[in-house]
GROMACS .gro file of C-alpha atoms in nm:
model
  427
    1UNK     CA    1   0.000   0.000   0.000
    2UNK     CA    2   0.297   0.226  -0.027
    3UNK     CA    3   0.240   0.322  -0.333
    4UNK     CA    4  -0.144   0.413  -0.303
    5UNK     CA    5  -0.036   0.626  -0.031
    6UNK     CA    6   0.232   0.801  -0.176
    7UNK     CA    7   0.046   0.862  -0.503
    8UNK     CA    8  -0.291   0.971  -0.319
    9UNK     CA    9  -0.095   1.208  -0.087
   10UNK     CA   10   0.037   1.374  -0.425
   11UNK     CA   11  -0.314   1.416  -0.575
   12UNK     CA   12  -0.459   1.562  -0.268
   13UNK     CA   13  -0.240   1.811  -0.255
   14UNK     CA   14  -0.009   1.721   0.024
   15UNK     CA   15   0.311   1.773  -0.196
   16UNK     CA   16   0.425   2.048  -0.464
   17UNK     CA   17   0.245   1.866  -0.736
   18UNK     CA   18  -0.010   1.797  -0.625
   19UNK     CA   19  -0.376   1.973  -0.661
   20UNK     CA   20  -0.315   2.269  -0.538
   21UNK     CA   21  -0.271   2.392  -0.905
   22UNK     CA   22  -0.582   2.237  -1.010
   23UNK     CA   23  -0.887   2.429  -1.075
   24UNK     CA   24  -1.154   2.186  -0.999
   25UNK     CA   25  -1.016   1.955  -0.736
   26UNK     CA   26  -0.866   2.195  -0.506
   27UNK     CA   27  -1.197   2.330  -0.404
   28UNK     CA   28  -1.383   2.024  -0.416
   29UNK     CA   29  -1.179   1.873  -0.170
   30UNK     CA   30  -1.191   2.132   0.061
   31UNK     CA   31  -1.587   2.184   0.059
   32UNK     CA   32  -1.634   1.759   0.044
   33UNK     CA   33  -1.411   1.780   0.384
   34UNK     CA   34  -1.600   2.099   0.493
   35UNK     CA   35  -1.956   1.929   0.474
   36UNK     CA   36  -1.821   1.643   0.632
   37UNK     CA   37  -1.685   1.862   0.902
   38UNK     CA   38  -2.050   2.043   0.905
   39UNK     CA   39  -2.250   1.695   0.939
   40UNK     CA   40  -2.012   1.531   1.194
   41UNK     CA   41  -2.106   1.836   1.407
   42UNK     CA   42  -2.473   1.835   1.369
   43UNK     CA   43  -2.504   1.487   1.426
   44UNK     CA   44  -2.222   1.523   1.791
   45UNK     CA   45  -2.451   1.799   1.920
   46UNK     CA   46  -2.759   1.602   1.787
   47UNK     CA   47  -2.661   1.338   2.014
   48UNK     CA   48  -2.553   1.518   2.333
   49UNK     CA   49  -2.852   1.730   2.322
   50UNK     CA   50  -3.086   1.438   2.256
   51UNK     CA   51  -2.949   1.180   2.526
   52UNK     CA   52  -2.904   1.500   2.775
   53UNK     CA   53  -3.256   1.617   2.753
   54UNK     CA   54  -3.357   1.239   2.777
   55UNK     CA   55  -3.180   1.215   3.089
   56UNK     CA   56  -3.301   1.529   3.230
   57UNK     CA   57  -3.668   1.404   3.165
   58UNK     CA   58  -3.599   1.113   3.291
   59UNK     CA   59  -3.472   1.245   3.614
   60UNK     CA   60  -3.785   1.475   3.676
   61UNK     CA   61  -4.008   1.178   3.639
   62UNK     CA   62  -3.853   0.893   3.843
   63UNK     CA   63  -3.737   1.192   4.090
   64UNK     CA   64  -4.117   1.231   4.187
   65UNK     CA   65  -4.242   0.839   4.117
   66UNK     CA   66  -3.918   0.632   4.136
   67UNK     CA   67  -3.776   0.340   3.962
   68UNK     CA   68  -3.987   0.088   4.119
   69UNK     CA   69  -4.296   0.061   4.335
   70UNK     CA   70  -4.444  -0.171   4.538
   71UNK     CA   71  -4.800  -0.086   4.651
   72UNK     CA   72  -5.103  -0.299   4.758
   73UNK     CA   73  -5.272  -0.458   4.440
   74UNK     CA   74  -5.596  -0.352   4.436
   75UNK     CA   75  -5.855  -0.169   4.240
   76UNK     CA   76  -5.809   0.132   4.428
   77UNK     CA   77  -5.732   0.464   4.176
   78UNK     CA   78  -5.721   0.721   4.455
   79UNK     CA   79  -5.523   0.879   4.729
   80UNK     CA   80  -5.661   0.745   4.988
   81UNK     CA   81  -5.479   0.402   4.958
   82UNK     CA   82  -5.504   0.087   5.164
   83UNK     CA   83  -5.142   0.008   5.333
   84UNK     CA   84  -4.926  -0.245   5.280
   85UNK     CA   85  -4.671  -0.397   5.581
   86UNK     CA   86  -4.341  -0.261   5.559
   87UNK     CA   87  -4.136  -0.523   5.762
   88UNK     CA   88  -3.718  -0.575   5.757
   89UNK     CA   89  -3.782  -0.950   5.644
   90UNK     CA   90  -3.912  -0.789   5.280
   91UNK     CA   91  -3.644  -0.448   5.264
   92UNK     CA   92  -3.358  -0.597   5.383
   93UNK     CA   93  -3.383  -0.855   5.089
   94UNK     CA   94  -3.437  -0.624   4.830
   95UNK     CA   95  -3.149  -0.384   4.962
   96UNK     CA   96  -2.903  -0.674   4.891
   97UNK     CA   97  -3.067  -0.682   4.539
   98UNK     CA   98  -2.786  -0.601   4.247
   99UNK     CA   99  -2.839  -0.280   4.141
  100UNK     CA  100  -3.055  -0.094   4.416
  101UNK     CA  101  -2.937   0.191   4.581
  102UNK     CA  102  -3.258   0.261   4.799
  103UNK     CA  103  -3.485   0.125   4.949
  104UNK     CA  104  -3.791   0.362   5.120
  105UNK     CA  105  -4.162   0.358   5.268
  106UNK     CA  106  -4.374   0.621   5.119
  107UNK     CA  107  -4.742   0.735   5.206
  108UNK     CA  108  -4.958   0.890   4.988
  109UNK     CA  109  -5.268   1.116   5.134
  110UNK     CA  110  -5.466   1.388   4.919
  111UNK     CA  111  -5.572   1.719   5.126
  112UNK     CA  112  -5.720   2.039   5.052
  113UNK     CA  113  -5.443   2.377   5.118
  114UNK     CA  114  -5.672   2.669   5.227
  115UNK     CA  115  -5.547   3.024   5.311
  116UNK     CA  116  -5.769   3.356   5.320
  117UNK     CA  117  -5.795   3.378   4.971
  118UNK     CA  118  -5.760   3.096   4.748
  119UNK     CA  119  -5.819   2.699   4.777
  120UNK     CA  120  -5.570   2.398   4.601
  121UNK     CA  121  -5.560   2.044   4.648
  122UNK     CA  122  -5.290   1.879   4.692
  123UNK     CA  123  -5.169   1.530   4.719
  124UNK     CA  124  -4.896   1.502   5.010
  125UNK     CA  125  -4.611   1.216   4.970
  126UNK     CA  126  -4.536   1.102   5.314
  127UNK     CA  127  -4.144   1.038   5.256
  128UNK     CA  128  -3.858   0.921   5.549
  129UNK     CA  129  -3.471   0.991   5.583
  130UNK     CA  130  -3.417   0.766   5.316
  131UNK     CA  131  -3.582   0.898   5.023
  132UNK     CA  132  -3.436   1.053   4.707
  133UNK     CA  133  -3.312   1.350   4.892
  134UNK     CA  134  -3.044   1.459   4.603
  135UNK     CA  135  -3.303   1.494   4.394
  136UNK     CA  136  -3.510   1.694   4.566
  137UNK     CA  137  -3.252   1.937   4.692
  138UNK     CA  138  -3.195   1.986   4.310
  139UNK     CA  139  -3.461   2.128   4.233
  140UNK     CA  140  -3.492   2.377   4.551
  141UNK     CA  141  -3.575   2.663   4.521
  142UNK     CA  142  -3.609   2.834   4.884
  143UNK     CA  143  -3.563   2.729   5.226
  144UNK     CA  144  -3.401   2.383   5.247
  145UNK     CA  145  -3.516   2.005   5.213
  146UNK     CA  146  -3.705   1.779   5.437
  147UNK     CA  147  -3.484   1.582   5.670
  148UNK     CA  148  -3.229   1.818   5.587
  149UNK     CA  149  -3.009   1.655   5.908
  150UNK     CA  150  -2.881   1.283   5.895
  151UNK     CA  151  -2.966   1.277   6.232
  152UNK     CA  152  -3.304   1.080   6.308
  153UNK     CA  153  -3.535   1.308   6.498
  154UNK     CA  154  -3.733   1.107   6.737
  155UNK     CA  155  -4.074   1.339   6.692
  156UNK     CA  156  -4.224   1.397   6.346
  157UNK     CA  157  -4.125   1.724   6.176
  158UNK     CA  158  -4.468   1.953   6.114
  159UNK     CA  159  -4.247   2.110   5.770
  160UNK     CA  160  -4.370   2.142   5.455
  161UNK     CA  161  -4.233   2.165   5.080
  162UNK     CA  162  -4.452   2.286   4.827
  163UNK     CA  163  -4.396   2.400   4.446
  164UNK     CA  164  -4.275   2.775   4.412
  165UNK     CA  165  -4.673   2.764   4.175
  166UNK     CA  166  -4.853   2.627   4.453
  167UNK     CA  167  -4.673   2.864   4.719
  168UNK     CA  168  -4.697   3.200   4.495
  169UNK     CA  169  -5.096   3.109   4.438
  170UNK     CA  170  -5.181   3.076   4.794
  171UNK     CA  171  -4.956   3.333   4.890
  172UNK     CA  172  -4.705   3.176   5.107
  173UNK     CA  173  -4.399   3.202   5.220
  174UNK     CA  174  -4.109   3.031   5.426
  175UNK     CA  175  -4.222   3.033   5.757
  176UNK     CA  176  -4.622   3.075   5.690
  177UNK     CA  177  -4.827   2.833   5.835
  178UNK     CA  178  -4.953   2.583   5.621
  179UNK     CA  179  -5.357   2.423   5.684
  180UNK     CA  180  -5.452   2.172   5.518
  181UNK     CA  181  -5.763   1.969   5.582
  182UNK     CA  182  -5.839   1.598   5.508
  183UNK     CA  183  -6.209   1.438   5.422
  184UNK     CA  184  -6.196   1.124   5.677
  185UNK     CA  185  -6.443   1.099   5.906
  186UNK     CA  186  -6.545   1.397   5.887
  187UNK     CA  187  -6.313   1.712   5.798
  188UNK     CA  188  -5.955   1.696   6.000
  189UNK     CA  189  -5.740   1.945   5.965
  190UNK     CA  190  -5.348   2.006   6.024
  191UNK     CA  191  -5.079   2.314   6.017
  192UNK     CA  192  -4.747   2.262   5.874
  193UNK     CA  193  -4.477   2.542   5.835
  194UNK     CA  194  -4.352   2.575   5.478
  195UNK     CA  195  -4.001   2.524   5.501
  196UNK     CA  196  -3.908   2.498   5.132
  197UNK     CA  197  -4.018   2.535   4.766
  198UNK     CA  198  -3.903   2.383   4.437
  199UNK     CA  199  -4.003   2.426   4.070
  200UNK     CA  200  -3.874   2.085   3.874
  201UNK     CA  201  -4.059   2.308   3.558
  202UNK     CA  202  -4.252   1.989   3.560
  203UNK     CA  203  -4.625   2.147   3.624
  204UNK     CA  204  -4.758   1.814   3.550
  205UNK     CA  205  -4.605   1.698   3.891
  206UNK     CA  206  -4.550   2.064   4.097
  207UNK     CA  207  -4.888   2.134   4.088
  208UNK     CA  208  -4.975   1.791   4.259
  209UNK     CA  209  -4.731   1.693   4.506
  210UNK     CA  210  -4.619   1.816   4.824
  211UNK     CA  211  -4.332   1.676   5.061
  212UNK     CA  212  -4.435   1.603   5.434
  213UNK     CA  213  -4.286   1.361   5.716
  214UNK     CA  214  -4.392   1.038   5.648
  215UNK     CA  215  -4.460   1.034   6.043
  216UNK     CA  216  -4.755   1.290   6.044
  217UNK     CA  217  -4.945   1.102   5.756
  218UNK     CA  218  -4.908   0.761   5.963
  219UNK     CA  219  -5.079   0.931   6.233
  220UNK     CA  220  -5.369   1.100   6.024
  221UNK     CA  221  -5.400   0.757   5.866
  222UNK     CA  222  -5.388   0.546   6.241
  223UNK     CA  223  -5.158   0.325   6.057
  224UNK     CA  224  -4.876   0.156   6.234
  225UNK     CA  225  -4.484   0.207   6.182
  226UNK     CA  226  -4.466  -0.070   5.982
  227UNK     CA  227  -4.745   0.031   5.753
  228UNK     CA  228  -4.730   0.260   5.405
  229UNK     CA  229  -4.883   0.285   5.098
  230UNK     CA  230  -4.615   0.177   4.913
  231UNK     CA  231  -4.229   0.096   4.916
  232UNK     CA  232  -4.006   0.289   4.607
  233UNK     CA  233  -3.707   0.140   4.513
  234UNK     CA  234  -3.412   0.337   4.319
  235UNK     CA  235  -3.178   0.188   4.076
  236UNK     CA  236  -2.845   0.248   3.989
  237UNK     CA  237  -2.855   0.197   3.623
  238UNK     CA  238  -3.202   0.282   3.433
  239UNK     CA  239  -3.116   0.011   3.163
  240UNK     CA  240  -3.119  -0.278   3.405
  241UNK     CA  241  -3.498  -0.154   3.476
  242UNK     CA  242  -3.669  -0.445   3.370
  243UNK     CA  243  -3.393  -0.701   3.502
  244UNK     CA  244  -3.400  -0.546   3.865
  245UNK     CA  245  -3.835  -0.543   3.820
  246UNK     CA  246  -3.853  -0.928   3.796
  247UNK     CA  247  -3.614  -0.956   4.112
  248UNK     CA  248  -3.808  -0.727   4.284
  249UNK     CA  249  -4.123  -0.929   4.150
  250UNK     CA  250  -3.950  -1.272   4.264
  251UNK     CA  251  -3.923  -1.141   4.626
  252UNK     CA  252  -4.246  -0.972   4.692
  253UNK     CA  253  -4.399  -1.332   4.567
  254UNK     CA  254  -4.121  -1.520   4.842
  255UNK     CA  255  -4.224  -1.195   5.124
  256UNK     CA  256  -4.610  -1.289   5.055
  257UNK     CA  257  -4.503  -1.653   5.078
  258UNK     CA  258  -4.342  -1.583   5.352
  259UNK     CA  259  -4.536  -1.441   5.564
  260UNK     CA  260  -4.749  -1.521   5.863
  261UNK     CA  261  -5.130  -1.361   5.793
  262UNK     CA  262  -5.158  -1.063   5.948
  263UNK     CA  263  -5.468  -0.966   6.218
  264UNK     CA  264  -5.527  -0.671   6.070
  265UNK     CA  265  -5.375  -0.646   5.673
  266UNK     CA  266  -5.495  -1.027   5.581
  267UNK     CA  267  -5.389  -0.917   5.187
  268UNK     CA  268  -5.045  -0.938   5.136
  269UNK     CA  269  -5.067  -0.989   4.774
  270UNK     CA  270  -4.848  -0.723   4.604
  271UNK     CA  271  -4.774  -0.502   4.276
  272UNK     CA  272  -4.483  -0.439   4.153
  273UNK     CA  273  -4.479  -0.112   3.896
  274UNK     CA  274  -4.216   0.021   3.724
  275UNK     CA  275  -4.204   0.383   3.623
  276UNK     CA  276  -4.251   0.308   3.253
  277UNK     CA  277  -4.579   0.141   3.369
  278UNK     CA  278  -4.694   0.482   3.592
  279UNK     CA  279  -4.595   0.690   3.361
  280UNK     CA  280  -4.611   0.500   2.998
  281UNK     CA  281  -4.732   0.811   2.782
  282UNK     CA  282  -4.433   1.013   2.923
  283UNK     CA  283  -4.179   0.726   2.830
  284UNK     CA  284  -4.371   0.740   2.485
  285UNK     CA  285  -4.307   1.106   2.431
  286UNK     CA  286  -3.906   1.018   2.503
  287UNK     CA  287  -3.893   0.689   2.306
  288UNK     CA  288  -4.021   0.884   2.019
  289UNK     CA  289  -3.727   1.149   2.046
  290UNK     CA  290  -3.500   0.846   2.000
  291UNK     CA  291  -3.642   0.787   1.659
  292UNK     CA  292  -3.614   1.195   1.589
  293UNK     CA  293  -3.259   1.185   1.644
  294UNK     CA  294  -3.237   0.827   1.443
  295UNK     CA  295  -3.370   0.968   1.129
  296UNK     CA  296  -3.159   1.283   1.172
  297UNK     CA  297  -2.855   1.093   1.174
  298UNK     CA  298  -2.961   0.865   0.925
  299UNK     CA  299  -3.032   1.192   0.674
  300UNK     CA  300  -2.667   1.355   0.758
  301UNK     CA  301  -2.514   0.991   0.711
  302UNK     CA  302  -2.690   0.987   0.338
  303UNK     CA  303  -2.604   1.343   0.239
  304UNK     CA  304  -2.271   1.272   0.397
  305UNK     CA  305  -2.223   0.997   0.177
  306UNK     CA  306  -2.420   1.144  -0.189
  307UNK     CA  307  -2.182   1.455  -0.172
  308UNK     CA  308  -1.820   1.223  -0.068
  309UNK     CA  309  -1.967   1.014  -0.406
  310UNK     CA  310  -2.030   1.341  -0.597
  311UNK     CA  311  -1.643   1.481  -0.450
  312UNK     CA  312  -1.473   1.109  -0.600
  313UNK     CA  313  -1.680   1.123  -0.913
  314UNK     CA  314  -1.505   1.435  -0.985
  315UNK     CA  315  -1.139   1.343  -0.857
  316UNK     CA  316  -1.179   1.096  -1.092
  317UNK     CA  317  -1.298   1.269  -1.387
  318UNK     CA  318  -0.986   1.553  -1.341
  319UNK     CA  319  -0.740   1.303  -1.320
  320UNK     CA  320  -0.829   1.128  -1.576
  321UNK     CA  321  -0.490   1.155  -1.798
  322UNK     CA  322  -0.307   1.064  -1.458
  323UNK     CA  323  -0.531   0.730  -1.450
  324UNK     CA  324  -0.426   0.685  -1.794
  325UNK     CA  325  -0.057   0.713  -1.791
  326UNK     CA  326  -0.084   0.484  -1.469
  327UNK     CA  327  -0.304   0.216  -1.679
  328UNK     CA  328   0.023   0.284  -1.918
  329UNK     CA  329   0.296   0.179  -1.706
  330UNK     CA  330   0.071  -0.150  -1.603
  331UNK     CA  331  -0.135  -0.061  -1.284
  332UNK     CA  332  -0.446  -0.253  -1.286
  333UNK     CA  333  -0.832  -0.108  -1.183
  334UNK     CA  334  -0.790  -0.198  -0.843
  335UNK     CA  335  -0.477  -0.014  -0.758
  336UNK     CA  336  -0.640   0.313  -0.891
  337UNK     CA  337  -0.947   0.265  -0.756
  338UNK     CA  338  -0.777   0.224  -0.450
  339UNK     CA  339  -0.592   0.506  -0.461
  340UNK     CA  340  -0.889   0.690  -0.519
  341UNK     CA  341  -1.091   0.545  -0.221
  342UNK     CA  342  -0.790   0.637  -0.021
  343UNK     CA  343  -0.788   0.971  -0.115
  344UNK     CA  344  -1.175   1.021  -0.038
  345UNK     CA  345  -1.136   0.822   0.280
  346UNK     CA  346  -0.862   1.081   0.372
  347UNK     CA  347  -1.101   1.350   0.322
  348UNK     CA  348  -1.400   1.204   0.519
  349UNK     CA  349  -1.131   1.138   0.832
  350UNK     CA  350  -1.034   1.494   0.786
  351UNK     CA  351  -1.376   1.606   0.842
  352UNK     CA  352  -1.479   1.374   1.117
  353UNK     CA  353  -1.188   1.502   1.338
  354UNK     CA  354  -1.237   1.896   1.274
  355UNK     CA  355  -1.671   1.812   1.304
  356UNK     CA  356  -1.599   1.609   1.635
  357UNK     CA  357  -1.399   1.899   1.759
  358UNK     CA  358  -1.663   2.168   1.661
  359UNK     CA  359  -1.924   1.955   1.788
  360UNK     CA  360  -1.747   1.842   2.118
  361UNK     CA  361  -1.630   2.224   2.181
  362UNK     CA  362  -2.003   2.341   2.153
  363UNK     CA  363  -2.153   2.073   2.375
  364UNK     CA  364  -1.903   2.170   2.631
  365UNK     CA  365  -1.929   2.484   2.641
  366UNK     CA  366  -2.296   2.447   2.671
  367UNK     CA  367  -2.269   2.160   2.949
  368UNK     CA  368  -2.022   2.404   3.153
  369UNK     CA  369  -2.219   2.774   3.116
  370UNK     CA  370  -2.526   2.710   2.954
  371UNK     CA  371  -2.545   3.006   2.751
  372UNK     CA  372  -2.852   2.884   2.569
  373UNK     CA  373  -3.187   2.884   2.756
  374UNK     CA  374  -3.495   2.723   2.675
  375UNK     CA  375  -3.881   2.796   2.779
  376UNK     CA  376  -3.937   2.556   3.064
  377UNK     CA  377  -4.294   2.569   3.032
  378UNK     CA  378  -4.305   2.400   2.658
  379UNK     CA  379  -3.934   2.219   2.697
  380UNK     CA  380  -4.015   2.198   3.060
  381UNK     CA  381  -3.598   2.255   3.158
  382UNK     CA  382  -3.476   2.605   3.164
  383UNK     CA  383  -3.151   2.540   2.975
  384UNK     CA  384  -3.023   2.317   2.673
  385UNK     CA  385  -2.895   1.969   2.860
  386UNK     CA  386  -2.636   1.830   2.720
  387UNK     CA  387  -2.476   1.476   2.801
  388UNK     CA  388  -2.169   1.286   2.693
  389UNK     CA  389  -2.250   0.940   2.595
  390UNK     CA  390  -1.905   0.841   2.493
  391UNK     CA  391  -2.035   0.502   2.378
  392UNK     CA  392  -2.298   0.663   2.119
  393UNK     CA  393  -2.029   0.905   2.008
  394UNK     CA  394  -1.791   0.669   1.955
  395UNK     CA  395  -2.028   0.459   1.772
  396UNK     CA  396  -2.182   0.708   1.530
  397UNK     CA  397  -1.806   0.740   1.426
  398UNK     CA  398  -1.760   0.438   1.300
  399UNK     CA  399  -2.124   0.383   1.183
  400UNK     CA  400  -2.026   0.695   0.958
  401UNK     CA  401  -1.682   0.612   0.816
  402UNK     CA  402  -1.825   0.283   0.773
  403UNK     CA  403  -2.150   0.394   0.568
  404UNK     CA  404  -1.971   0.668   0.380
  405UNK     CA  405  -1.650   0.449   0.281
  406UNK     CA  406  -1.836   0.162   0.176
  407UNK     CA  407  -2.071   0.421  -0.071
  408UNK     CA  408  -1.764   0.455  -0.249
  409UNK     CA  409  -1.630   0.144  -0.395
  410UNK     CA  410  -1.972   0.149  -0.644
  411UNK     CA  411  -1.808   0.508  -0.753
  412UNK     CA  412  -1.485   0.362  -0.812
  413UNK     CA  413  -1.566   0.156  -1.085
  414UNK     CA  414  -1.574   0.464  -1.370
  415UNK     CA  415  -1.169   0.399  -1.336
  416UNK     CA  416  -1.243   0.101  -1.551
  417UNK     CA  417  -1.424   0.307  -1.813
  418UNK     CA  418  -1.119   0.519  -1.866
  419UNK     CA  419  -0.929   0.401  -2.191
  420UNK     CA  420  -0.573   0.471  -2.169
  421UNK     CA  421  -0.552   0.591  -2.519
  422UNK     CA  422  -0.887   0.797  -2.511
  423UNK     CA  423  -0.732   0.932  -2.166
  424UNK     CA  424  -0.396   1.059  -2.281
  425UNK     CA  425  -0.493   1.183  -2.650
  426UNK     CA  426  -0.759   1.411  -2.421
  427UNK     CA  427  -0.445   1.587  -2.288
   0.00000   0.00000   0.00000
């Protein structure tokens, strides 16, 4: 192959002879390399921005329903669930699960917020010292987080976390008292202190939920410590969702098994949800994103590959007395088509290193400043997100010099056409 190198590198223009004199050639090169340059960028930012606003999504939702729930199975649609029993026979197994970083109790109650001037209801998630706390505190906006303190308090806290919406429409503020009343048995009524607020720009979910001690809904409920609506269960890696969901599935089936009947909860029969079943049209909405950014690629990769065929077409047709002295001295159609294919191969690498560098430098400094907003009510995140999947990157590299190297060799072929004769009398 040394001398398909060494005669490509002279018609590219990499020596004194080479095209830099040429009137045709010259500038196709450098606009075949430019538009390769131009789609290997698109398609880098393409993928950060999809796979980061993806993730961003993704975090919202699980954030405010988790990976995986147990609850009672039932027919019951509302707030007011029936409890299940929490015991350490049933978490402690699913703790040593691989792949679960958490395992919490949660309580679910809905209540009515009433001030002077305005009325909301609201449905308040009962949540303990080991619930998703980091997400939470990043999407704070005042005050601070419930359970703020590692330490265990032994008495319930009376705090409060509502949406910045739901605070601004009632009128509150840190500090304010918060009443809310509950229909059961009558109309019961409690005063929390608004301690925090927090806009996720989710209004789908801050316009619903509220964050309490699990504690004070036990005791509106007259449930025991042991009992909760349901039991969430984080993950560490969202692809293993459905893997970790049958575990989880296995060993609520050995907990009901298990265990003795219990005087007062005689069901223990269990369902296990995952947050693509609670929240399937959201998880829609995202999996159809993925086949945006598909087809996106998949147009850059063809018009990628129709302009490198249109760039060799032309390389060819200019050097077509070279191709015929060559044919001259005894090279055969392979050799020049070779040289040829190197040469256009040399220009797509060229392009794919200056586009991943143009691509890579915007996404970063996006990721790092983000200098370009977005309207969180219709993108529902303030900023462009942007994420570094190094495995996609790397493999929409070599799905591209793969795609546009093998649309060459067809191409190639006119080399045969050329008649040495015809070739050399045209000079």
């Amino acid at each position: 192959m040394g001398i398909v190198s060494h005669i490509a590198k002279r018609l590219m223009g990499q020596s004194k002879e080479g095209l830099q004199n040429r009137k045709l050639s010259g500038p196709v090169v450098r606009v075949s390399t430019l538009a390769v340059a131009l789609g290997m960028a698109v398609m880098t930012i393409a993928i950060c921005i999809g796979t980061g606003f993806k993730k961003e999504i993704r975090q919202k939702i699980v954030g405010f329903g988790s990976n995986i729930v147990i609850s009672q199975y039932d027919t019951n649609q509302s707030y007011e669930t029936n409890p299940i029993v929490v015991e350490s026979l049933l978490t402690d197994r699913l703790e040593k699960l691989e792949g679960v970083t958490r395992v919490t109790p949660y309580i679910i109650k809905a209540g009515i917020i009433k001030t002077k001037d305005a009325v909301q209801g609201i449905a308040l998630k009962g949540v303990d010292y080991g619930y998703d706390s980091e997400f939470v505190r990043s999407i704070l906006q005042e005050g601070k987080i419930l359970h703020d303190s590692t330490a265990i308090s032994e008495t319930p806290t009376d705090g409060i976390m509502l949406s910045s919406h739901i605070a601004n429409i009632m009128g509150l503020k840190l500090g304010d008292p918060v009443r809310i009343y509950f229909v059961q048995n009558g109309i019961r009524a409690r005063k929390f202190s608004l301690i925090g607020t927090y806009d996720s720009h989710f209004t789908e979910f801050d316009d619903r939920y509220a964050f309490v001690d699990i504690r004070q809904l036990r005791k509106l409920n007259a449930w025991e410590e042991r009992q909760s609506t349901g039991i969430e269960i984080g993950i560490e890696n969202f692809d293993d969702l459905d893997d970790i969901a049958t575990e989880v599935l296995h060993t609520a089936m050995w907990y009901s098994e298990a265990h003795e009947p219990d005087e007062k909860i005689d069901d223990l029969m269990l369902r296990i949800q995952t947050i693509r079943d609670t929240q399937s049209q959201l998880f829609a909405w995202l999996d159809l994103l993925d086949m945006n950014i598909l087809v996106i690629l998949a147009l850059i990769i063809a018009v990628a590959s129709l302009n490198m065929i249109s760039g060799l077409l032309i390389l060819i047709l200019e050097n077509t007395t070279t191709i015929g002295l060559l044919k001259t001295m005894g090279a055969k159609d392979s050799l020049i088509r070779h040289i040829f294919i190197r040469m256009a191969i040399s220009i797509i690498g060229k392009g794919m290193l200056w586009g991943n560098i143009t691509g890579l430098s915007i996404c970063a400094i996006q990721y790092f400043t983000g200098i370009m907003p977005l309207d969180p009510t219709n993108y529902y995140l303030d900023h462009v997100p942007i994420t570094f999947e190094w495995v996609d990157l790397i493999g929409i590299n070599v799905i591209s010099l793969v795609i546009t190297s093998l649309a060459l060799i067809g191409p190639s072929y006119v080399v045969a056409k050329i008649r040495p004769a015809s070739a050399i009398r045209m000079e």
